């Protein structure tokens, strides 16, 4: 009897030990699942931040290029002025006439600076209004830049469209409605919607290649702005650039992610811009 009792106790101990191990195993599995989700979330957040850093670097490079162009324009103007002075000396042009030419040139330059300042101010207000209207989550997938007097709003494809498709998903509706309000408020601007893809080939029904996909996506955004948010279609233009306007190399996933984008490009209407500038002052040979 004592021997049987000892056997029963040993078996009970094994059962209890097995139950304890099973609970620990389940606990470890749950903890592992949680850690896996946290790791994936951290990876996605890192990819978004890397894309944002890349966009800021592009903006800095663009500003450097713009500064170089302004320096070249100044050098060209200085060269023209030097030639005028040389011609004056050679041809005995009166000092009064030279002063008039210089004053006309300075007046035209001031006029151009005023026009540019006015355009920059409007663009800055437009950009600030749009940025303030977007949430922190939206700003992770929407990049807003001003380059050479033009406002570029770049939207990630996974925010706008269903995967491998040109159909706009429900997630994009709130963001597009905010952008549409800005476009509607600034009536003196035209809007170009430009689709861009990575270099991964696609072939589906009614989508032959990345040219088709980029154009169809741009057209979907244009029609949403017109039909759902009331933007005047006369101000809208849809275009696609396929895989041929990349921001980065397609050799990495982050690069492909940045290249798959749709840009909403807001620019002053050309005819009104030319009216603001007016005609350049006449020069005498």
XYZ file of N, CA and C in Angstrom:
855
model
N 0.834 -1.217 0.000
C 0.000 0.000 0.000
C 0.864 1.261 0.000
N 1.896 1.209 0.847
C 2.768 2.383 0.898
C 3.436 2.602 -0.441
N 3.809 1.510 -1.088
C 4.464 1.619 -2.400
C 3.524 2.222 -3.427
N 2.261 1.766 -3.421
C 1.258 2.317 -4.352
C 1.028 3.799 -4.087
N 1.016 4.170 -2.868
C 0.797 5.584 -2.521
C 1.921 6.447 -3.036
N 3.152 5.892 -2.933
C 4.301 6.644 -3.436
C 4.227 6.816 -4.938
N 3.789 5.811 -5.634
C 3.656 5.884 -7.101
C 2.614 6.931 -7.484
N 1.493 6.927 -6.753
C 0.413 7.893 -7.033
C 0.902 9.318 -6.815
N 1.650 9.507 -5.752
C 2.176 10.848 -5.466
C 3.150 11.302 -6.555
N 3.965 10.378 -7.014
C 4.933 10.712 -8.080
C 4.211 11.100 -9.354
N 3.177 10.356 -9.698
C 2.406 10.681 -10.900
C 1.728 12.033 -10.773
N 1.195 12.310 -9.622
C 0.541 13.612 -9.403
C 1.541 14.742 -9.563
N 2.758 14.504 -9.057
C 3.794 15.525 -9.200
C 4.128 15.788 -10.650
N 4.196 14.700 -11.462
C 4.484 14.864 -12.885
C 3.390 15.637 -13.593
N 2.130 15.362 -13.245
C 0.998 16.068 -13.870
C 1.048 17.550 -13.543
N 1.298 17.863 -12.272
C 1.357 19.273 -11.871
C 2.524 19.982 -12.548
N 3.657 19.268 -12.630
C 4.823 19.856 -13.314
C 4.528 20.104 -14.771
N 3.805 19.169 -15.424
C 3.444 19.323 -16.838
C 2.521 20.507 -17.042
N 1.578 20.689 -16.131
C 0.648 21.838 -16.234
C 1.421 23.160 -16.105
N 2.369 23.166 -15.150
C 3.143 24.388 -14.972
C 3.951 24.718 -16.215
N 4.558 23.712 -16.849
C 5.357 23.933 -18.058
C 4.483 24.431 -19.191
N 3.268 23.891 -19.297
C 2.361 24.312 -20.366
C 1.978 25.780 -20.208
N 1.721 26.181 -18.976
C 1.373 27.587 -18.735
C 2.539 28.495 -19.091
N 3.747 28.076 -18.716
C 4.919 28.884 -19.043
C 5.102 28.974 -20.549
N 4.841 27.850 -21.244
C 4.977 27.835 -22.697
C 3.982 28.794 -23.347
N 2.747 28.778 -22.901
C 1.723 29.680 -23.434
C 2.089 31.136 -23.156
N 2.622 31.367 -21.942
C 3.010 32.734 -21.588
C 4.147 33.223 -22.480
N 5.118 32.346 -22.724
C 6.241 32.713 -23.596
C 5.773 32.969 -25.024
N 4.812 32.144 -25.489
C 4.305 32.338 -26.845
C 3.597 33.679 -26.977
N 2.781 34.041 -25.986
C 2.083 35.333 -26.017
C 3.077 36.487 -25.986
N 4.102 36.345 -25.126
C 5.110 37.408 -25.021
C 5.881 37.547 -26.329
N 6.168 36.402 -26.958
C 6.886 36.427 -28.238
C 6.048 37.114 -29.318
N 4.743 36.832 -29.339
C 3.847 37.474 -30.304
C 3.814 38.980 -30.123
N 3.760 39.420 -28.865
C 3.741 40.856 -28.577
C 5.031 41.525 -29.025
N 6.170 40.850 -28.720
C 7.464 41.407 -29.127
C 7.589 41.470 -30.643
N 7.046 40.466 -31.346
C 7.084 40.466 -32.815
C 6.300 41.647 -33.375
N 5.106 41.894 -32.822
C 4.300 43.039 -33.270
C 5.035 44.351 -33.013
N 5.662 44.464 -31.830
C 6.388 45.695 -31.505
C 7.563 45.908 -32.450
N 8.251 44.795 -32.801
C 9.376 44.892 -33.737
C 8.909 45.352 -35.101
N 7.782 44.788 -35.609
C 7.260 45.186 -36.919
C 6.861 46.651 -36.922
N 6.219 47.095 -35.819
C 5.819 48.500 -35.722
C 7.035 49.411 -35.730
N 8.115 48.987 -35.019
C 9.335 49.782 -34.984
C 9.979 49.869 -36.362
N 9.944 48.748 -37.122
C 10.495 48.754 -38.479
C 9.728 49.715 -39.381
N 8.400 49.685 -39.309
C 7.577 50.570 -40.137
C 7.822 52.036 -39.778
N 7.931 52.301 -38.484
C 8.176 53.680 -38.051
C 9.542 54.160 -38.527
N 10.554 53.272 -38.473
C 11.901 53.611 -38.934
C 11.907 53.891 -40.427
N 11.171 53.071 -41.206
C 11.113 53.290 -42.652
C 10.484 54.643 -42.977
N 9.421 54.989 -42.249
C 8.780 56.289 -42.464
C 9.713 57.446 -42.131
N 10.456 57.307 -41.014
C 11.381 58.378 -40.636
C 12.523 58.499 -41.641
N 13.010 57.343 -42.128
C 14.072 57.388 -43.142
C 13.593 58.080 -44.410
N 12.343 57.800 -44.801
C 11.788 58.448 -45.991
C 11.670 59.960 -45.778
N 11.263 60.375 -44.571
C 11.139 61.798 -44.257
C 12.501 62.481 -44.292
N 13.539 61.793 -43.744
C 14.891 62.341 -43.765
C 15.361 62.525 -45.204
N 15.065 61.532 -46.041
C 15.442 61.640 -47.450
C 14.778 62.823 -48.116
N 13.500 63.043 -47.800
C 12.779 64.173 -48.397
C 13.392 65.502 -47.961
N 13.761 65.603 -46.671
C 14.373 66.834 -46.182
C 15.741 67.070 -46.839
N 16.492 65.980 -47.051
C 17.778 66.127 -47.730
C 17.583 66.617 -49.160
N 16.550 66.097 -49.834
C 16.245 66.562 -51.192
C 15.916 68.050 -51.197
N 15.155 68.486 -50.179
C 14.768 69.897 -50.112
C 15.991 70.786 -49.905
N 16.940 70.334 -49.052
C 18.164 71.103 -48.835
C 18.972 71.194 -50.131
N 19.074 70.061 -50.846
C 19.808 70.069 -52.121
C 19.153 71.017 -53.124
N 17.815 71.007 -53.161
C 17.105 71.886 -54.095
C 17.346 73.350 -53.759
N 17.373 73.671 -52.467
C 17.618 75.051 -52.069
C 19.043 75.483 -52.429
N 19.998 74.542 -52.295
C 21.373 74.856 -52.686
C 21.458 75.141 -54.191
N 20.747 74.311 -54.978
C 20.743 74.522 -56.423
C 20.114 75.870 -56.775
N 19.029 76.209 -56.082
C 18.368 77.495 -56.350
C 19.305 78.658 -56.041
N 20.082 78.529 -54.958
C 21.027 79.578 -54.601
C 22.106 79.715 -55.676
N 22.582 78.580 -56.183
C 23.594 78.616 -57.244
C 23.044 79.294 -58.500
N 21.772 79.010 -58.820
C 21.155 79.631 -59.990
C 21.030 81.143 -59.816
N 20.706 81.577 -58.604
C 20.619 83.015 -58.341
C 21.985 83.673 -58.479
N 23.040 82.964 -58.026
C 24.391 83.508 -58.169
C 24.766 83.638 -59.641
N 24.399 82.628 -60.446
C 24.689 82.686 -61.876
C 23.935 83.843 -62.539
N 22.672 84.031 -62.123
C 21.882 85.122 -62.697
C 22.495 86.476 -62.353
N 22.979 86.598 -61.124
C 23.624 87.850 -60.715
C 24.900 88.084 -61.520
N 25.691 87.002 -61.707
C 26.933 87.129 -62.475
C 26.644 87.527 -63.914
N 25.559 86.956 -64.457
C 25.183 87.300 -65.834
C 24.770 88.768 -65.927
N 24.013 89.230 -64.926
C 23.604 90.633 -64.913
C 24.820 91.550 -64.788
N 25.774 91.148 -63.943
C 26.985 91.943 -63.767
C 27.783 91.997 -65.072
N 27.830 90.856 -65.765
C 28.531 90.809 -67.053
C 27.875 91.730 -68.068
N 26.525 91.728 -68.081
C 25.797 92.600 -68.992
C 26.063 94.070 -68.680
N 26.113 94.368 -67.385
C 26.376 95.751 -66.972
C 27.792 96.175 -67.375
N 28.749 95.266 -67.192
C 30.129 95.563 -67.574
C 30.233 95.842 -69.076
N 29.502 95.029 -69.865
C 29.516 95.250 -71.311
C 28.908 96.599 -71.666
N 27.842 96.952 -70.953
C 27.212 98.251 -71.207
C 28.176 99.392 -70.910
N 28.915 99.234 -69.809
C 29.894 100.263 -69.468
C 30.999 100.350 -70.519
N 31.442 99.190 -71.017
C 32.479 99.170 -72.041
C 31.988 99.817 -73.337
N 30.743 99.457 -73.706
C 30.169 100.044 -74.917
C 30.003 101.553 -74.775
N 29.677 101.959 -73.558
C 29.510 103.389 -73.307
C 30.808 104.142 -73.553
N 31.881 103.531 -73.067
C 33.183 104.171 -73.244
C 33.584 104.218 -74.708
N 33.294 103.124 -75.425
C 33.711 103.035 -76.821
C 32.871 103.927 -77.730
N 31.625 103.993 -77.464
C 30.703 104.708 -78.362
C 30.331 106.103 -77.862
N 30.966 106.523 -76.778
C 30.704 107.865 -76.230
C 29.220 108.081 -75.915
N 28.588 107.037 -75.349
C 27.188 107.180 -74.946
C 27.120 108.121 -73.764
N 26.150 108.974 -73.754
C 26.050 109.978 -72.696
C 25.827 109.318 -71.342
N 26.340 109.935 -70.314
C 26.190 109.438 -68.955
C 24.725 109.395 -68.548
N 23.964 110.365 -68.977
C 22.534 110.420 -68.627
C 21.785 109.202 -69.168
N 22.114 108.801 -70.418
C 21.458 107.644 -71.016
C 21.833 106.365 -70.270
N 23.078 106.272 -69.887
C 23.524 105.095 -69.144
C 22.803 104.992 -67.800
N 22.677 106.132 -67.118
C 21.977 106.143 -65.832
C 20.528 105.693 -65.998
N 19.887 106.162 -67.072
C 18.507 105.751 -67.338
C 18.409 104.241 -67.539
N 19.358 103.681 -68.293
C 19.348 102.234 -68.525
C 19.518 101.461 -67.225
N 20.438 101.960 -66.398
C 20.671 101.291 -65.119
C 19.435 101.386 -64.230
N 18.812 102.549 -64.213
C 17.608 102.718 -63.392
C 16.477 101.807 -63.870
N 16.330 101.692 -65.191
C 15.301 100.801 -65.725
C 15.585 99.351 -65.341
N 16.844 98.960 -65.432
C 17.214 97.591 -65.063
C 16.951 97.345 -63.575
N 17.345 98.303 -62.740
C 17.119 98.149 -61.302
C 15.640 98.088 -60.962
N 14.855 98.918 -61.669
C 13.411 98.910 -61.438
C 12.809 97.559 -61.809
N 13.253 96.987 -62.931
C 12.750 95.684 -63.368
C 13.155 94.586 -62.390
N 14.389 94.666 -61.894
C 14.847 93.677 -60.912
C 14.015 93.759 -59.646
N 13.752 94.995 -59.176
C 12.918 95.156 -57.982
C 11.530 94.587 -58.207
N 11.016 94.793 -59.429
C 9.687 94.274 -59.761
C 9.678 92.744 -59.702
N 10.716 92.120 -60.254
C 10.804 90.660 -60.218
C 10.906 90.153 -58.780
N 11.691 90.873 -57.959
C 11.834 90.482 -56.558
C 10.501 90.583 -55.831
N 9.736 91.644 -56.111
C 8.425 91.802 -55.481
C 7.479 90.679 -55.887
N 7.512 90.334 -57.202
C 6.647 89.249 -57.680
C 7.024 87.939 -57.013
N 8.328 87.678 -56.960
C 8.789 86.434 -56.339
C 8.431 86.405 -54.861
N 8.594 87.548 -54.183
C 8.263 87.615 -52.760
C 6.773 87.363 -52.532
N 5.940 87.946 -53.416
C 4.502 87.736 -53.295
C 4.151 86.273 -53.509
N 4.766 85.661 -54.539
C 4.508 84.253 -54.811
C 4.986 83.379 -53.660
N 6.206 83.675 -53.136
C 6.739 82.894 -52.016
C 5.856 83.012 -50.785
N 5.343 84.226 -50.539
C 4.484 84.435 -49.369
C 3.205 83.622 -49.479
N 2.577 83.657 -50.673
C 1.362 82.876 -50.877
C 1.638 81.387 -50.712
N 2.759 80.928 -51.276
C 3.109 79.519 -51.158
C 3.342 79.119 -49.708
N 3.996 79.999 -48.942
C 4.270 79.694 -47.549
C 2.981 79.599 -46.746
N 2.051 80.527 -46.999
C 0.759 80.484 -46.308
C 0.009 79.207 -46.683
N -0.005 78.892 -47.980
C -0.667 77.670 -48.449
C -0.077 76.448 -47.770
N 1.254 76.362 -47.760
C 1.937 75.206 -47.171
C 1.652 75.098 -45.676
N 1.729 76.223 -44.965
C 1.475 76.203 -43.518
C 0.044 75.794 -43.211
N -0.910 76.308 -43.984
C -2.311 75.950 -43.758
C -2.527 74.450 -43.960
N -1.911 73.901 -45.005
C -2.067 72.471 -45.274
C -1.406 71.643 -44.182
N -0.180 72.004 -43.803
C 0.559 71.238 -42.796
C -0.179 71.233 -41.465
N -0.735 72.402 -41.085
C -1.468 72.471 -39.816
C -2.739 71.625 -39.837
N -3.315 71.441 -41.025
C -4.569 70.685 -41.097
C -4.345 69.170 -41.042
N -3.103 68.725 -41.307
C -2.819 67.289 -41.329
C -2.451 66.795 -39.932
N -2.849 65.570 -39.617
C -2.510 64.965 -38.331
C -1.069 64.460 -38.358
N -0.559 64.079 -37.169
C 0.799 63.542 -37.097
C 0.922 62.268 -37.907
N -0.094 61.432 -37.876
C -0.054 60.192 -38.653
C -0.036 60.479 -40.143
N -0.823 61.478 -40.583
C -0.854 61.828 -42.008
C 0.478 62.395 -42.470
N 1.123 63.179 -41.596
C 2.398 63.791 -41.969
C 3.498 62.758 -42.180
N 3.322 61.534 -41.624
C 4.299 60.476 -41.870
C 4.268 60.012 -43.317
N 3.122 60.197 -43.989
C 2.964 59.689 -45.351
C 2.690 60.793 -46.366
N 2.673 62.044 -45.905
C 2.458 63.187 -46.793
C 3.626 64.150 -46.619
N 4.333 64.428 -47.705
C 5.476 65.342 -47.653
C 5.124 66.610 -48.439
N 5.298 67.772 -47.826
C 4.962 69.048 -48.459
C 6.238 69.875 -48.606
N 6.539 70.303 -49.831
C 7.730 71.090 -50.095
C 7.388 72.255 -51.032
N 8.205 73.319 -50.967
C 8.094 74.435 -51.910
C 9.429 74.547 -52.628
N 9.418 74.370 -53.949
C 10.624 74.451 -54.757
C 10.383 75.381 -55.931
N 11.203 76.455 -56.022
C 11.133 77.394 -57.129
C 9.718 77.924 -57.363
N 9.042 78.287 -56.287
C 7.724 78.888 -56.402
C 6.598 77.917 -56.641
N 6.874 76.613 -56.542
C 5.860 75.586 -56.792
C 5.719 74.731 -55.533
N 4.468 74.414 -55.168
C 4.194 73.587 -53.993
C 4.026 72.129 -54.431
N 4.819 71.247 -53.820
C 4.756 69.817 -54.121
C 4.199 69.077 -52.900
N 3.099 68.351 -53.106
C 2.530 67.512 -52.049
C 2.692 66.065 -52.506
N 3.553 65.325 -51.819
C 3.857 63.949 -52.214
C 3.160 62.987 -51.264
N 2.355 62.056 -51.823
C 1.585 61.104 -51.017
C 2.046 59.683 -51.332
N 2.250 58.889 -50.281
C 2.687 57.505 -50.450
C 1.578 56.676 -51.095
N 1.964 55.723 -51.940
C 0.962 54.943 -52.676
C 0.153 54.044 -51.751
N 0.795 53.524 -50.666
C 0.051 52.628 -49.777
C -0.994 53.361 -48.954
N -0.895 54.704 -48.902
C -1.925 55.481 -48.221
C -3.104 55.757 -49.150
N -2.810 55.922 -50.454
C -3.839 56.325 -51.407
C -4.597 55.154 -52.031
N -3.849 54.098 -52.411
C -4.453 53.086 -53.279
C -4.431 51.693 -52.645
N -5.304 50.846 -53.162
C -5.227 49.432 -52.855
C -3.994 48.868 -53.554
N -3.371 47.856 -52.965
C -2.101 47.335 -53.456
C -2.177 46.927 -54.923
N -1.221 47.449 -55.745
C -1.153 47.106 -57.158
C -2.332 47.591 -57.963
N -3.079 48.550 -57.423
C -4.299 49.015 -58.084
C -4.272 50.528 -58.200
N -5.219 51.066 -58.988
C -5.363 52.514 -59.091
C -6.625 52.996 -58.381
N -7.312 52.091 -57.683
C -8.513 52.471 -56.944
C -8.118 53.106 -55.605
N -8.706 54.246 -55.300
C -8.403 54.944 -54.051
C -9.103 54.250 -52.890
N -8.363 54.023 -51.808
C -8.971 53.353 -50.655
C -9.627 54.355 -49.708
N -10.400 53.831 -48.785
C -11.159 54.688 -47.868
C -10.234 55.478 -46.945
N -9.066 54.932 -46.671
C -8.131 55.568 -45.756
C -7.689 56.949 -46.257
N -7.691 57.129 -47.578
C -7.172 58.372 -48.161
C -8.199 59.498 -48.175
N -9.468 59.195 -47.938
C -10.521 60.190 -48.139
C -10.353 61.422 -47.258
N -9.989 61.230 -45.997
C -9.868 62.385 -45.089
C -8.707 63.289 -45.509
N -7.571 62.671 -45.884
C -6.414 63.460 -46.312
C -6.718 64.221 -47.597
N -7.338 63.549 -48.567
C -7.673 64.209 -49.835
C -8.656 65.356 -49.618
N -9.566 65.193 -48.680
C -10.532 66.263 -48.423
C -9.834 67.514 -47.892
N -8.790 67.344 -47.078
C -8.036 68.498 -46.554
C -7.247 69.176 -47.674
N -6.643 68.363 -48.538
C -5.895 68.929 -49.666
C -6.846 69.652 -50.611
N -8.025 69.066 -50.853
C -9.011 69.679 -51.746
C -9.465 71.037 -51.207
N -9.602 71.152 -49.900
C -10.017 72.435 -49.312
C -8.967 73.507 -49.584
N -7.690 73.152 -49.435
C -6.617 74.107 -49.722
C -6.662 74.522 -51.188
N -6.821 73.544 -52.085
C -6.876 73.843 -53.519
C -8.053 74.760 -53.824
N -9.188 74.502 -53.200
C -10.379 75.310 -53.433
C -10.201 76.732 -52.903
N -9.514 76.867 -51.765
C -9.313 78.190 -51.169
C -8.381 79.062 -52.010
N -7.415 78.438 -52.675
C -6.442 79.192 -53.472
C -6.784 79.028 -54.952
N -7.703 79.859 -55.410
C -8.269 79.702 -56.754
C -7.321 80.166 -57.860
N -6.270 80.906 -57.518
C -5.346 81.417 -58.529
C -4.224 80.429 -58.847
N -4.398 79.192 -58.455
C -3.390 78.170 -58.701
C -3.965 77.050 -59.560
N -3.131 76.516 -60.464
C -3.476 75.316 -61.206
C -2.877 74.106 -60.499
N -3.423 72.920 -60.789
C -3.024 71.719 -60.057
C -2.707 70.598 -61.042
N -1.495 70.060 -60.943
C -1.085 68.901 -61.735
C -0.958 67.698 -60.819
N -1.653 66.619 -61.155
C -1.534 65.366 -60.399
C -0.605 64.455 -61.192
N 0.492 64.022 -60.562
C 1.517 63.255 -61.260
C 1.732 61.918 -60.550
N 1.497 60.817 -61.277
C 1.713 59.482 -60.724
C 3.129 58.998 -60.991
N 3.707 58.294 -60.008
C 5.055 57.724 -60.134
C 5.071 56.320 -59.536
N 5.870 55.424 -60.111
C 5.970 54.048 -59.621
C 7.431 53.684 -59.389
N 7.660 52.495 -58.794
C 9.017 51.949 -58.769
C 9.248 51.190 -60.078
N 10.323 50.414 -60.145
C 10.636 49.735 -61.404
C 10.201 48.280 -61.444
N 9.372 47.870 -60.484
C 8.872 46.488 -60.488
C 7.796 46.351 -61.559
N 7.959 45.449 -62.533
C 6.988 45.316 -63.623
C 5.604 44.912 -63.105
N 4.574 45.370 -63.797
C 3.206 44.991 -63.455
C 2.449 44.673 -64.736
N 1.637 43.644 -64.675
C 0.819 43.283 -65.844
C -0.473 42.667 -65.324
N -1.523 43.454 -65.370
C -2.833 42.996 -64.919
C -3.885 43.404 -65.940
N -5.069 42.957 -65.710
C -6.149 43.296 -66.628
C -6.326 44.819 -66.687
N -6.254 45.352 -67.899
C -6.383 46.794 -68.160
C -5.199 47.611 -67.651
N -4.129 46.953 -67.153
C -2.907 47.648 -66.735
C -1.735 46.932 -67.385
N -1.232 47.504 -68.478
C -0.188 46.818 -69.232
C 1.180 46.951 -68.585
N 1.455 48.105 -67.967
C 2.784 48.358 -67.432
C 2.717 49.529 -66.452
N 3.878 49.972 -65.987
C 3.916 51.054 -64.990
C 3.481 52.407 -65.562
N 3.613 52.594 -66.873
C 3.063 53.812 -67.492
C 1.558 53.874 -67.249
N 0.881 52.762 -67.564
C -0.568 52.710 -67.367
C -0.929 52.953 -65.909
N -0.208 52.258 -64.999
C -0.539 52.355 -63.574
C -0.390 53.786 -63.072
N 0.716 54.458 -63.433
C 0.934 55.828 -62.941
C -0.121 56.793 -63.482
N -0.498 56.620 -64.768
C -1.517 57.509 -65.355
C -2.890 57.263 -64.744
N -3.229 55.991 -64.551
C -4.541 55.652 -63.984
C -4.652 56.156 -62.544
N -3.575 56.064 -61.790
C -3.606 56.547 -60.412
C -3.784 58.067 -60.366
N -3.061 58.778 -61.235
C -3.223 60.233 -61.285
C -4.650 60.600 -61.676
N -5.210 59.862 -62.640
C -6.579 60.131 -63.079
C -7.582 59.866 -61.956
N -7.330 58.829 -61.149
C -8.231 58.532 -60.026
C -8.265 59.674 -59.022
N -7.085 60.255 -58.734
C -7.025 61.366 -57.776
C -7.733 62.597 -58.341
N -7.508 62.874 -59.636
C -8.173 64.013 -60.276
C -9.689 63.867 -60.183
N -10.197 62.691 -60.501
C -11.641 62.485 -60.481
C -12.202 62.545 -59.062
N -11.423 62.083 -58.080
C -11.874 62.202 -56.689
C -11.960 63.664 -56.272
N -10.939 64.459 -56.633
C -10.956 65.888 -56.287
C -12.138 66.590 -56.941
N -12.453 66.200 -58.176
C -13.569 66.824 -58.902
C -14.921 66.350 -58.381
N -15.106 65.033 -58.350
C -16.436 64.466 -58.103
C -16.807 64.427 -56.628
N -15.831 64.203 -55.744
C -16.140 64.061 -54.323
C -15.938 65.349 -53.533
N -15.003 66.205 -54.013
C -14.659 67.380 -53.204
C -14.881 68.701 -53.938
N -15.433 68.648 -55.158
C -15.884 69.856 -55.832
C -14.808 70.767 -56.375
N -13.602 70.262 -56.629
C -12.561 71.098 -57.228
C -12.886 71.317 -58.710
N -12.730 72.549 -59.174
C -13.015 72.890 -60.570
C -12.111 72.065 -61.498
N -12.674 71.225 -62.366
C -11.842 70.376 -63.236
C -10.983 71.168 -64.212
N -11.364 72.426 -64.498
C -10.563 73.236 -65.411
C -9.186 73.550 -64.826
N -9.066 73.423 -63.535
C -7.785 73.693 -62.883
C -6.914 72.451 -62.753
N -7.447 71.285 -63.115
C -6.776 70.011 -62.864
C -6.163 69.419 -64.127
N -5.004 68.794 -63.964
C -4.350 68.050 -65.034
C -3.809 66.754 -64.452
N -4.024 65.634 -65.151
C -3.528 64.333 -64.691
C -2.419 63.856 -65.615
N -1.357 63.334 -65.028
C -0.245 62.820 -65.827
C 0.484 61.716 -65.088
N 1.148 60.823 -65.835
C 1.910 59.739 -65.235
C 3.328 59.710 -65.763
N 4.284 59.382 -64.888
C 5.684 59.333 -65.300
C 6.278 57.942 -65.117
N 5.410 56.979 -64.807
C 5.885 55.611 -64.684
C 6.994 55.487 -63.663
N 8.030 54.729 -64.044
C 9.169 54.489 -63.156
C 10.343 55.412 -63.462
N 10.118 56.413 -64.343
C 11.229 57.167 -64.914
C 11.503 58.508 -64.237
N 10.944 58.712 -63.060
C 11.233 59.926 -62.292
C 11.486 59.554 -60.830
N 12.474 58.654 -60.590
C 12.689 58.166 -59.221
C 13.347 59.215 -58.334
N 13.035 59.160 -57.046
C 13.714 59.997 -56.075
C 14.980 59.325 -55.574
N 14.947 57.991 -55.514
C 16.072 57.219 -55.022
C 16.249 55.972 -55.878
N 17.324 55.236 -55.606
C 17.556 53.974 -56.306
C 16.486 52.960 -55.922
N 16.095 52.132 -56.886
C 15.115 51.081 -56.613
C 15.762 49.811 -56.077
N 17.033 49.890 -55.670
C 17.737 48.700 -55.183
C 17.402 48.368 -53.738
N 16.728 49.264 -53.039
C 16.341 49.005 -51.651
C 14.829 49.171 -51.506
N 14.279 48.557 -50.456
C 12.842 48.661 -50.206
C 12.459 50.093 -49.844
N 13.338 50.779 -49.084
C 13.053 52.172 -48.724
C 13.036 53.041 -49.980
N 13.985 52.780 -50.900
C 14.016 53.536 -52.150
C 12.765 53.307 -52.975
N 12.339 52.062 -53.089
C 11.116 51.756 -53.842
C 9.910 52.426 -53.189
N 9.885 52.417 -51.857
C 8.756 53.031 -51.138
C 8.668 54.520 -51.453
N 9.813 55.222 -51.502
C 9.804 56.663 -51.793
C 9.431 56.933 -53.252
N 9.819 56.019 -54.148
C 9.537 56.219 -55.574
C 8.067 55.970 -55.910
N 7.395 55.098 -55.135
C 5.970 54.849 -55.373
C 5.177 55.964 -54.686
N 4.826 56.978 -55.461
C 4.187 58.149 -54.868
C 3.312 58.839 -55.915
N 2.395 59.640 -55.413
C 1.605 60.516 -56.278
C 1.842 61.940 -55.804
N 2.197 62.821 -56.726
C 2.470 64.206 -56.367
C 1.332 65.115 -56.826
N 0.891 65.958 -55.908
C -0.067 67.011 -56.240
C 0.736 68.303 -56.304
N 0.882 68.834 -57.512
C 1.761 69.979 -57.755
C 0.897 71.220 -57.974
N 1.036 72.189 -57.070
C 0.230 73.406 -57.103
C 1.107 74.558 -57.566
N 0.711 75.213 -58.653
C 1.544 76.260 -59.250
C 0.681 77.442 -59.666
N 1.221 78.668 -59.606
C 0.441 79.842 -60.056
C 0.037 79.685 -61.512
N -1.149 80.198 -61.854
C -1.594 80.148 -63.242
C -0.634 80.956 -64.103
N -0.236 80.385 -65.224
C 0.804 80.989 -66.050
C 0.414 82.376 -66.553
N -0.828 82.546 -67.026
C -1.212 83.844 -67.586
C -1.210 84.929 -66.517
N -1.698 84.619 -65.315
C -1.716 85.613 -64.252
C -0.302 85.920 -63.762
N 0.555 84.877 -63.754
C 1.928 85.092 -63.336
C 2.636 86.044 -64.301
N 2.383 85.873 -65.603
C 3.016 86.742 -66.593
C 2.479 88.165 -66.504
N 1.217 88.325 -66.147
C 0.660 89.661 -65.967
C 1.330 90.376 -64.794
N 1.638 89.604 -63.745
C 2.311 90.198 -62.598
C 3.714 90.663 -62.973
N 4.405 89.852 -63.766
C 5.769 90.194 -64.148
C 5.792 91.385 -65.106
N 4.872 91.391 -66.080
C 4.857 92.452 -67.080
C 5.964 92.237 -68.099
N 6.232 93.261 -68.876
C 7.254 93.163 -69.911
C 8.585 93.681 -69.390
N 9.660 93.054 -69.893
C 10.987 93.502 -69.500
C 11.276 94.869 -70.130
N 12.099 95.690 -69.498
C 12.400 97.008 -70.055
C 13.179 96.871 -71.358
N 12.906 97.769 -72.278
C 13.608 97.718 -73.543
C 15.043 98.179 -73.365
N 15.940 97.563 -74.116
C 17.347 97.953 -74.075
C 17.789 98.381 -75.454
N 18.656 99.350 -75.512
C 19.188 99.825 -76.775
C 20.547 99.225 -77.037
N 20.769 98.769 -78.255
C 22.062 98.177 -78.614
C 23.121 99.273 -78.666
